[in-house]
Amino acid sequence: MNGWDSPWISDPQGSVHSGSGNQYNFIWHGTPERLVRAGVTRLRIVRAYRQQLVRCFVPPQHYGRARDRMGVPGAVVLLDGPPGSGRRAAATVLLETVSVPGGRVEELPAEGDEEVFDAAADDRYLLDLSGVTDADYAKAQRTLTRYRGIIEQCGARMVVVLPAGLQWMLDQELSSQVERLERPRGRAVFARYLRVRGVDFEPEQLDTDALTHLFATAPMRELARLAELLVRARDGGRCGPGFDAWRDEAIAAATNWSEQVATELRDHRTGPERALLLTAAMISGAGADAVLSGAHSLLRILPHTQDETPRLEQAGLGEQLADLSIVTGDDDRVGFPRLAYDHAIRQHFWKNFPDLRAGFRDWVGQCMELPELRSENRMHLVAHFAEQALASGRPDDLCVLVERWTRPAAAGRLRAEAAATLELGLSHDEYGSRFRSRVYDWATNGHITAGLARVLIDICHQVMAATHPDQATVRLRHLALRQRGEEAAAARAALLDMARGNRRVFRRLTDQLVRDTATSARSFEILLALLEPEELRIGPPPWRELTLVWGAVMTARPAAVWAPLVRRWLSALVRRPADDQILRVLLLATAGDYGLLNSLYAAACDWNKQPLNDGQPLTDAQRLDRERVAARFCQEIDVMQGVGRMKESA
């Protein structure tokens, strides 16, 4: 489906996506969950999104030429096209359909100035420049040119989404790699999405004046939104049976509600009425008591003259809600009878009261402490607030709340909500890079709170690692080196987990740590942990990097520190005889230093005499294996020291 590009969230009760950038993370299945989910691999979520996108995709004109180009290793394809034509969706599908065993799909930062880009053969990369302004385009093209040279040299593949309307600024040397996509047929896009979601309809049911107009003019993201609204109308069961009823309700929700909300608010001008409306829209699905408490909180934060009428003489809560067309179910949960009407209300307040946006932010921060709210209500509130703050150009409002919710006074109660807020910012196509920069600033600040450090560790490990692993590694390294206590240990564990399972991350991390080992005890500890043979999950092992790490470890600390690790490597060699490269790595790491070679010799002799790890004596077979490995190792050490002759390898 073209146009599944950036988050558009409205009362998310099912998978929601539209806009102009990837939505990787905010996925609801029935009951809302924590966004940073324990036990769910973020990479699996990203992969599932791409696979779903392939199923829904309708190729735009000239897409086939771009696909043919991607078949060549080292290919770099630049996609141009009018706004709303689904360029990013096309780029994502291009990368996903180039099947390379063992390859990964990763997004590159448009700023490209943090650390050296180190591409790997058969990997696939997305560079989205669609949000770059004309003032920054020259710098972005320099970054693109640098990426292109590396991609072409190593045999990887890259797709670049160009900003619309800036063709005249494109460097001449890049123009030969541009493919201009035309807008796909809106009707085909809408129909494909519905069929994938299991919606049955007859072709003539799409022949309405409203749909015909939308098919011809609406951006792909709006057609995706419309299709999602139709699915929600079907699943909600409140719009009547049959496709025609679902269709009409979805069209009304997408096109008509803003005017009706404005009309309703003209009829309800008092502060309490409007506070109830906004609160019900922000926490739709919460209990009526929570809505009333939230409305009172909003009135306390915003300038408001209190009603002097005694409370018992005022309308009751049920009457107030009914006057505002807010319905209450049998379970006391509030909502609106019209599809996506709550979204229109939220949008109206943020659009028409710009001077109150800071107050809305502070109110949302306080609402999180309401005892009547359950965890799912708080997550809905996070999503709805992020939606409006980002749409109104106030990304810093999210960062303000993340810091507030992770202060010591919060005692960790809102850590999940802080992580969810930050995840939504990172997932946004326009502001995602800004949030990644903010995470970097926090990570390099040694004075952030322990709660914020924990959130950053989770976000880097579970969210950024799926799409920006290099940047996630940089931030985790800073956190591991700058934090103290449990936070430093958690960052170190996350960093080790990433490096042990990703060859390029391992290579980049070790290169940086090796440079710091002489002056940083923490860098040395991380390097030592990376050398644990049973923890490394990369196959085949990165021998060159392991040699460099061993060299740094041996020269930075006395043998008593690293000799136990040597013995564990030799034990691994007994269990995996084919890995004779282990011995060569240890020998090369000494660089011929006689003192280090003597220490290796002593470690091998000690290991040959040691019992098993559980204290049990060696069996005859185990003893023979150890003697064989130790004898060979010692012989090769002798040869490097000029004693005897290297025995030929079997």
XYZ file of C-alpha atoms in Angstrom:
650
model
C 0.000 0.000 0.000
C 1.552 3.280 -1.005
C 1.511 5.946 1.628
C 1.953 3.952 4.829
C 4.529 6.447 5.842
C 4.132 8.175 9.215
C 1.997 7.876 12.340
C -1.568 9.085 12.345
C -3.117 7.944 15.614
C -6.725 8.280 16.611
C -8.148 6.205 19.451
C -5.849 3.320 18.456
C -7.726 0.083 18.941
C -6.084 -1.716 16.009
C -2.969 -1.343 13.898
C -2.827 2.277 12.770
C -0.589 3.810 10.143
C -0.469 6.591 7.594
C 1.561 9.674 6.781
C 4.959 10.184 5.209
C 7.378 8.136 7.327
C 7.655 4.645 8.730
C 5.656 3.613 11.723
C 7.728 0.877 13.230
C 6.645 0.703 16.809
C 3.206 1.957 17.803
C 1.194 -1.187 17.265
C -1.898 -2.024 19.282
C -3.513 -5.433 19.247
C -6.818 -5.286 21.090
C -5.799 -4.206 24.583
C -3.057 -1.548 24.482
C 0.366 -2.676 25.628
C 3.519 -0.946 26.739
C 5.283 0.336 23.669
C 8.649 -0.923 24.901
C 7.419 -4.463 25.338
C 9.246 -7.056 27.348
C 9.804 -10.275 25.439
C 8.978 -8.816 22.009
C 11.917 -8.334 19.665
C 11.591 -4.939 18.029
C 13.316 -6.254 14.939
C 10.450 -8.731 14.541
C 7.940 -5.888 14.692
C 9.842 -3.926 12.062
C 10.102 -6.958 9.826
C 6.386 -7.700 10.215
C 5.579 -4.117 9.222
C 7.672 -4.388 6.062
C 6.092 -7.700 5.132
C 2.610 -6.248 5.617
C 3.600 -3.281 3.486
C 4.678 -5.598 0.670
C 1.289 -7.332 0.762
C -0.568 -4.020 0.514
C 1.697 -2.303 -1.970
C 0.457 -1.052 -5.348
C 3.447 -0.223 -7.584
C 3.431 3.333 -8.915
C 4.440 4.144 -12.474
C 8.189 3.642 -13.143
C 8.577 1.495 -10.014
C 9.695 -1.425 -12.198
C 12.762 0.466 -13.396
C 13.807 1.175 -9.829
C 13.277 -2.486 -8.919
C 15.474 -3.651 -11.808
C 18.263 -1.341 -10.703
C 18.159 -2.757 -7.193
C 19.089 -6.209 -8.474
C 22.756 -5.215 -8.815
C 25.061 -5.276 -5.732
C 26.208 -1.757 -4.903
C 23.015 -0.231 -6.345
C 21.975 3.239 -5.222
C 18.514 4.392 -6.356
C 17.124 7.869 -5.738
C 13.320 8.146 -5.708
C 11.643 11.396 -6.665
C 7.956 12.165 -7.083
C 5.127 14.471 -6.076
C 4.161 14.777 -2.392
C 1.732 12.076 -1.296
C 2.788 9.612 -3.987
C 4.127 7.077 -1.480
C 7.855 7.478 -2.113
C 8.936 6.169 1.271
C 6.601 3.201 1.077
C 8.039 2.407 -2.368
C 11.576 2.688 -0.966
C 10.761 0.320 1.881
C 9.233 -2.258 -0.460
C 12.218 -2.015 -2.803
C 14.579 -2.843 0.034
C 12.385 -5.607 1.402
C 11.939 -7.370 -1.938
C 15.680 -7.462 -2.670
C 16.146 -10.780 -0.900
C 19.691 -11.160 0.407
C 20.290 -14.055 2.851
C 21.632 -12.695 6.113
C 21.246 -9.071 5.033
C 19.538 -6.381 7.083
C 17.453 -3.307 6.335
C 18.581 -0.248 8.260
C 17.856 3.465 8.066
C 20.730 5.895 7.769
C 20.755 9.291 9.498
C 20.338 12.208 7.137
C 22.718 14.284 9.227
C 25.503 11.692 8.885
C 27.987 13.545 11.085
C 28.098 11.463 14.249
C 30.580 8.710 13.445
C 32.003 6.989 10.398
C 29.499 4.958 8.373
C 30.682 1.375 8.027
C 28.519 -0.552 5.540
C 28.502 -4.311 5.110
C 28.061 -6.247 1.884
C 24.509 -7.444 1.187
C 22.982 -5.057 3.728
C 20.226 -2.706 2.586
C 19.868 0.911 3.603
C 17.184 3.595 3.509
C 18.070 7.285 3.482
C 15.009 9.513 3.797
C 15.678 13.113 2.779
C 12.019 13.958 2.178
C 11.916 16.317 5.159
C 15.119 18.193 4.289
C 14.647 21.903 3.570
C 16.352 23.781 0.753
C 18.684 25.385 3.312
C 19.986 21.981 4.435
C 19.846 20.184 1.094
C 23.451 20.902 0.081
C 24.763 19.347 3.282
C 22.392 16.382 2.910
C 23.692 15.751 -0.605
C 27.267 15.672 0.673
C 26.194 13.036 3.169
C 24.412 11.135 0.391
C 27.511 11.240 -1.816
C 29.660 9.847 0.994
C 27.167 7.057 1.675
C 26.940 6.267 -2.021
C 30.687 5.777 -2.358
C 30.757 3.313 0.539
C 27.663 1.444 -0.683
C 29.007 1.008 -4.204
C 32.397 -0.119 -2.953
C 31.185 -2.780 -0.521
C 28.289 -4.181 -2.587
C 25.417 -3.128 -0.331
C 22.235 -1.453 -1.623
C 20.616 1.865 -0.788
C 17.372 3.658 -1.668
C 17.133 7.409 -1.134
C 13.853 9.335 -0.837
C 14.428 12.806 -2.269
C 12.582 15.933 -1.102
C 9.749 16.915 -3.418
C 10.155 20.093 -5.418
C 13.921 20.433 -5.074
C 14.959 18.686 -8.286
C 16.697 21.878 -9.445
C 19.108 21.646 -6.497
C 20.207 18.059 -7.153
C 23.885 17.593 -8.006
C 24.408 16.683 -11.640
C 26.461 13.613 -10.751
C 23.472 12.144 -8.889
C 20.838 12.787 -11.553
C 21.541 9.545 -13.467
C 20.440 7.515 -10.433
C 17.045 9.204 -10.044
C 13.772 7.418 -10.784
C 10.684 9.627 -10.691
C 7.604 7.809 -9.429
C 4.147 8.929 -10.450
C 1.123 8.819 -8.209
C -0.492 5.342 -8.256
C -4.198 4.937 -8.867
C -5.940 5.886 -5.661
C -8.784 3.434 -6.222
C -6.367 0.499 -6.562
C -4.490 1.525 -3.418
C -7.669 1.812 -1.359
C -9.079 -1.483 -2.667
C -5.841 -3.389 -2.038
C -5.686 -2.195 1.543
C -9.281 -3.271 2.201
C -8.780 -6.717 0.678
C -5.661 -7.323 2.765
C -7.695 -6.414 5.857
C -10.421 -8.867 4.874
C -13.117 -6.345 3.906
C -15.547 -7.692 1.291
C -17.089 -5.271 -1.199
C -18.302 -5.000 -4.765
C -16.399 -2.712 -7.178
C -19.443 -0.521 -7.760
C -19.582 0.266 -4.034
C -16.516 2.449 -4.555
C -18.278 4.533 -7.217
C -19.401 7.421 -5.014
C -18.696 11.075 -5.708
C -16.822 11.490 -2.433
C -14.558 8.481 -3.019
C -13.940 9.406 -6.641
C -12.754 12.825 -5.521
C -10.505 11.364 -2.823
C -9.051 8.763 -5.185
C -8.041 11.539 -7.576
C -6.685 14.092 -5.100
C -5.889 12.620 -1.686
C -2.324 11.706 -0.727
C -1.667 8.014 -0.243
C -1.454 8.501 3.520
C -5.001 9.880 3.562
C -6.296 6.904 1.588
C -4.561 4.630 4.076
C -6.218 6.537 6.890
C -9.615 6.293 5.196
C -9.259 2.544 4.729
C -8.269 2.145 8.371
C -11.315 4.131 9.443
C -13.529 1.854 7.366
C -12.018 -1.208 9.027
C -12.668 0.355 12.422
C -16.257 1.111 11.446
C -16.717 -2.547 10.509
C -15.076 -3.839 13.684
C -16.812 -1.354 15.983
C -20.280 -2.684 15.156
C -21.988 0.676 15.769
C -22.390 1.935 12.199
C -24.850 -0.608 10.914
C -24.270 -3.717 8.831
C -22.777 -3.769 5.383
C -20.027 -2.085 3.434
C -22.082 0.978 2.466
C -22.645 1.942 6.099
C -18.971 1.445 6.989
C -17.896 3.423 3.938
C -20.164 6.391 4.644
C -19.136 6.535 8.293
C -15.448 6.425 7.375
C -15.841 9.218 4.809
C -17.708 11.353 7.331
C -15.017 10.761 9.942
C -12.280 11.696 7.500
C -13.885 14.799 6.023
C -16.749 16.204 8.087
C -16.074 16.100 11.804
C -13.857 19.188 12.101
C -16.701 21.457 11.060
C -19.152 19.714 13.388
C -16.728 20.007 16.315
C -16.380 23.742 15.686
C -20.164 24.071 15.646
C -20.535 22.105 18.863
C -17.955 24.190 20.678
C -19.773 27.362 19.698
C -22.755 25.943 21.567
C -20.645 24.936 24.599
C -18.489 27.877 25.587
C -18.108 27.399 29.342
C -14.825 26.193 30.753
C -16.268 23.093 32.488
C -18.037 21.980 29.296
C -14.963 22.311 27.149
C -12.745 20.741 29.785
C -15.019 17.697 29.843
C -15.000 17.469 26.043
C -11.221 17.639 25.745
C -10.637 15.235 28.630
C -13.077 12.685 27.226
C -11.359 12.948 23.848
C -7.879 12.560 25.348
C -8.710 9.515 27.490
C -11.589 8.008 25.523
C -12.240 4.577 26.967
C -11.479 5.583 30.553
C -14.054 5.626 33.323
C -16.404 8.561 33.849
C -14.785 9.360 37.217
C -11.390 9.665 35.516
C -12.840 12.057 32.938
C -14.314 14.268 35.668
C -11.035 14.317 37.622
C -9.101 15.116 34.465
C -11.450 17.988 33.608
C -11.036 19.468 37.091
C -7.264 19.199 36.710
C -7.391 21.057 33.393
C -9.456 23.861 34.921
C -6.909 24.231 37.733
C -3.999 24.553 35.291
C -5.592 26.920 32.763
C -6.766 30.421 33.681
C -10.428 29.966 34.597
C -13.004 31.716 36.745
C -14.596 29.230 39.076
C -18.366 28.766 39.024
C -19.760 29.983 42.345
C -22.918 27.924 41.993
C -23.042 25.280 44.776
C -22.083 21.895 43.402
C -25.380 20.242 44.336
C -27.206 22.839 42.259
C -25.126 22.071 39.183
C -25.823 19.297 36.680
C -24.656 15.823 37.590
C -21.865 14.115 35.700
C -24.206 11.958 33.642
C -26.246 14.960 32.576
C -23.121 16.945 31.693
C -21.788 14.121 29.557
C -25.124 13.630 27.812
C -25.368 17.347 26.993
C -21.977 17.029 25.251
C -23.005 13.884 23.319
C -20.497 11.822 25.287
C -21.772 8.304 25.808
C -21.136 6.042 28.768
C -21.216 2.294 28.359
C -22.422 -0.354 30.797
C -18.861 -0.595 32.122
C -18.880 3.167 32.855
C -16.329 3.882 30.126
C -16.833 7.080 28.161
C -16.636 7.509 24.398
C -18.186 9.199 21.394
C -20.848 7.649 19.160
C -19.226 8.930 15.957
C -16.195 7.248 14.475
C -12.933 9.130 15.204
C -14.863 12.090 16.618
C -12.468 12.204 19.573
C -9.582 12.773 17.148
C -11.394 15.760 15.622
C -11.931 17.258 19.093
C -8.271 16.902 20.046
C -7.208 18.396 16.746
C -9.570 21.341 17.183
C -8.203 22.304 20.604
C -4.542 22.102 19.606
C -5.171 23.973 16.357
C -7.395 26.730 17.673
C -5.830 27.400 21.076
C -2.094 27.703 20.318
C -1.573 29.906 23.375
C -2.771 27.036 25.608
C -0.512 24.290 24.201
C 2.040 24.596 26.991
C -0.825 24.354 29.473
C -2.186 21.272 27.708
C 1.280 19.709 28.030
C 1.464 20.411 31.768
C -2.060 19.095 32.186
C -1.211 15.828 30.462
C 1.792 15.519 32.760
C -0.434 15.882 35.809
C -3.166 13.601 34.470
C -0.715 10.690 34.543
C -0.893 10.817 38.330
C -4.693 10.483 38.447
C -5.491 7.367 40.492
C -8.578 6.669 38.358
C -6.471 6.044 35.235
C -5.358 2.526 34.395
C -2.176 1.755 32.480
C -4.023 1.409 29.160
C -5.693 4.801 29.699
C -2.314 6.398 30.340
C -0.918 4.872 27.149
C -3.848 6.260 25.155
C -3.205 9.655 26.714
C 0.478 9.444 25.731
C -0.428 8.578 22.137
C -3.043 11.292 21.802
C -0.807 13.968 23.298
C 2.190 12.994 21.131
C -0.037 13.022 18.064
C -1.109 16.626 18.634
C 2.196 17.980 19.936
C 4.086 16.653 16.913
C 1.408 17.788 14.467
C 1.567 21.311 15.906
C 5.374 21.479 15.675
C 6.138 21.125 19.397
C 8.404 18.061 19.713
C 10.148 19.552 22.744
C 6.908 19.158 24.704
C 7.450 15.393 24.571
C 10.994 15.756 25.904
C 9.782 17.973 28.748
C 7.366 15.275 29.918
C 9.942 12.501 29.507
C 12.240 14.365 31.900
C 9.428 15.090 34.365
C 8.206 11.508 34.438
C 11.704 10.172 35.126
C 12.576 12.475 38.019
C 13.320 10.829 41.378
C 10.020 12.180 42.705
C 8.161 9.990 40.194
C 9.778 6.924 41.796
C 9.698 5.007 38.531
C 5.891 4.940 38.337
C 5.758 6.567 34.893
C 8.859 5.068 33.321
C 6.804 3.064 30.826
C 4.881 6.171 29.788
C 8.139 8.121 29.372
C 9.535 5.365 27.155
C 6.323 5.296 25.108
C 6.464 9.063 24.611
C 10.066 8.933 23.463
C 9.351 6.003 21.154
C 6.601 7.947 19.392
C 8.979 10.840 18.855
C 11.669 8.562 17.440
C 9.130 7.007 15.062
C 8.060 10.328 13.591
C 9.350 10.961 10.076
C 9.832 14.708 10.477
C 11.168 14.806 14.016
C 12.735 11.354 14.381
C 16.268 12.631 13.757
C 15.708 15.428 16.248
C 14.744 12.921 18.916
C 17.767 10.759 18.116
C 19.944 13.838 18.632
C 18.172 14.532 21.913
C 18.816 10.970 23.072
C 22.483 11.495 22.198
C 22.604 14.700 24.260
C 21.070 12.913 27.231
C 23.362 9.900 26.873
C 26.494 12.038 26.848
C 25.357 13.948 29.924
C 26.696 12.277 33.028
C 24.185 14.028 35.287
C 20.820 12.746 34.066
C 18.533 10.996 36.522
C 18.663 7.245 36.999
C 15.089 6.972 35.739
C 15.889 8.780 32.498
C 18.989 6.640 32.017
C 16.873 3.497 32.328
C 14.405 4.786 29.739
C 17.218 5.645 27.335
C 18.736 2.186 27.729
C 15.412 0.526 26.912
C 14.777 2.841 23.977
C 18.241 2.358 22.466
C 18.214 -1.405 22.962
C 14.648 -2.169 21.939
C 13.664 0.636 19.544
C 16.607 2.405 17.912
C 18.569 -0.830 17.527
C 15.988 -2.136 15.058
C 16.376 0.703 12.548
C 19.473 2.680 13.606
C 21.790 0.124 15.270
C 24.938 2.209 14.839
C 23.402 5.211 16.568
C 21.917 2.996 19.283
C 25.369 1.532 19.938
C 26.974 4.960 20.254
C 24.395 6.063 22.807
C 24.560 2.862 24.831
C 28.348 3.109 24.943
C 28.133 6.607 26.384
C 25.570 5.474 28.935
C 27.698 2.482 29.938
C 30.774 4.666 30.400
C 29.130 7.684 32.055
C 26.439 6.255 34.325
C 26.978 4.616 37.697
C 25.665 1.603 39.547
C 22.716 -0.344 38.194
C 22.222 1.998 35.240
C 25.798 1.510 34.049
C 25.414 -2.254 34.398
C 22.141 -2.233 32.448
C 23.630 -0.123 29.650
C 26.649 -2.414 29.524
C 24.424 -5.510 29.296
C 22.380 -3.966 26.470
C 25.524 -2.925 24.621
C 27.045 -6.388 24.931
C 23.839 -8.016 23.733
C 23.822 -5.883 20.592
C 27.504 -6.383 19.817
C 27.501 -10.137 20.379
C 24.792 -10.633 17.766
C 25.741 -8.111 15.070
C 29.093 -8.267 13.293
C 29.157 -4.628 12.235
C 28.146 -3.404 15.671
C 30.865 -5.616 17.154
C 33.448 -4.172 14.777
C 32.513 -0.534 15.360
C 32.220 -0.911 19.106
C 35.555 -2.674 19.500
C 37.331 -0.102 17.320
C 36.143 2.652 19.631
C 36.785 0.786 22.876
C 40.286 -0.269 21.832
C 41.189 3.405 21.473
C 39.875 4.097 24.987
C 41.227 1.020 26.779
C 44.484 2.578 27.942
C 42.692 5.394 29.779
C 39.291 3.921 30.640
C 38.805 1.041 33.050
C 35.186 0.686 31.943
C 36.152 0.365 28.296
C 38.538 -2.397 29.284
C 35.822 -4.224 31.228
C 33.487 -4.113 28.222
C 36.234 -5.394 25.917
C 36.987 -8.222 28.311
C 33.303 -9.171 28.383
C 33.160 -9.125 24.569
C 35.860 -11.811 24.521
C 33.765 -14.377 26.396
C 33.698 -17.283 23.898
C 30.361 -18.756 24.972
C 28.507 -15.434 24.651
C 29.515 -14.537 21.091
C 26.622 -15.243 18.694
C 28.227 -14.027 15.468
C 29.214 -16.749 13.041
C 31.791 -17.059 11.702
C 33.598 -15.097 14.419
C 35.125 -11.703 13.463
C 38.720 -12.866 13.759
C 40.362 -9.579 12.782
C 38.467 -7.633 15.424
C 39.045 -10.338 18.030
C 42.778 -10.116 17.361
C 42.734 -6.349 17.877
C 40.725 -6.697 21.075
C 43.043 -9.361 22.464
C 46.043 -7.171 21.661
C 44.501 -4.232 23.512
C 43.539 -6.380 26.504
C 46.965 -8.030 26.796
C 48.875 -4.772 26.644
C 46.561 -2.827 28.948
C 46.512 -5.158 31.970
C 48.751 -7.761 33.618
C 48.361 -11.408 32.663
C 46.614 -12.258 35.920
C 43.594 -10.281 34.653
C 43.193 -11.896 31.242
C 44.792 -15.347 31.674
C 41.524 -16.911 32.988
C 39.841 -15.797 29.753
C 42.621 -17.419 27.715
C 41.910 -20.664 29.499
C 38.212 -20.404 28.639
C 39.136 -19.895 24.977
C 41.264 -23.033 25.038
C 38.361 -24.952 26.581
C 36.155 -23.697 23.735
C 38.708 -24.988 21.255
C 38.475 -28.464 22.800
C 34.704 -28.416 22.335
C 34.973 -27.011 18.791
C 38.131 -28.427 17.250
C 37.455 -26.790 13.900
C 38.092 -23.327 15.383
C 41.896 -23.556 15.254
C 41.859 -19.877 14.355
C 41.517 -19.267 18.101
C 45.187 -20.101 18.592
C 46.258 -17.858 15.739
C 44.274 -14.946 17.163
C 45.994 -15.263 20.533
C 49.425 -15.513 18.952
C 48.913 -12.602 16.547
C 47.560 -10.443 19.367
C 50.947 -10.580 21.130
C 52.632 -8.938 18.109
C 55.700 -11.080 18.937
C 56.109 -9.665 22.444
C 58.138 -12.264 24.359
C 56.620 -11.330 27.697
C 53.081 -11.820 26.392
C 54.064 -15.093 24.702
C 55.500 -16.358 27.990
C 52.271 -15.427 29.757
C 50.284 -17.361 27.131
C 52.572 -20.343 27.594
C 52.026 -20.287 31.365
C 48.248 -19.954 30.914
C 48.190 -22.990 28.602
C 50.179 -25.081 31.054
C 47.924 -24.083 33.957
C 44.818 -24.853 31.906
C 46.142 -28.303 31.018
C 46.267 -29.176 34.719
C 42.971 -27.635 35.773
C 39.843 -29.691 36.582
C 36.532 -29.006 34.876
C 34.570 -25.902 35.816
C 32.384 -27.903 38.195
C 35.436 -29.242 40.025
C 35.110 -32.743 38.631
C 38.338 -34.440 37.475
C 38.985 -34.795 33.752
C 38.075 -38.016 31.999
C 40.770 -39.783 30.017
C 39.327 -38.458 26.728
C 39.151 -34.899 28.066
C 42.685 -35.130 29.357
C 43.958 -36.287 25.977
C 42.117 -33.450 24.208
C 43.594 -30.891 26.549
C 47.051 -32.288 26.189
C 46.750 -32.153 22.403
C 45.595 -28.510 22.364
C 48.115 -27.394 24.997
C 50.991 -29.143 23.222
C 50.165 -27.559 19.910
C 49.712 -24.117 21.423
C 52.963 -24.280 23.326
C 54.787 -25.488 20.211
C 53.507 -22.549 18.182
C 54.554 -20.179 20.966
C 58.033 -21.717 20.842
C 58.227 -21.156 17.109
C 57.249 -17.468 17.487
C 60.053 -17.140 20.025
C 62.499 -18.796 17.633
C 62.540 -22.200 19.323
C 61.812 -25.330 17.198
C 59.744 -25.469 13.984
C 56.065 -24.809 13.402
C 54.182 -28.044 13.132
C 52.090 -28.212 9.994
C 48.380 -27.914 10.544
C 46.381 -31.045 10.066
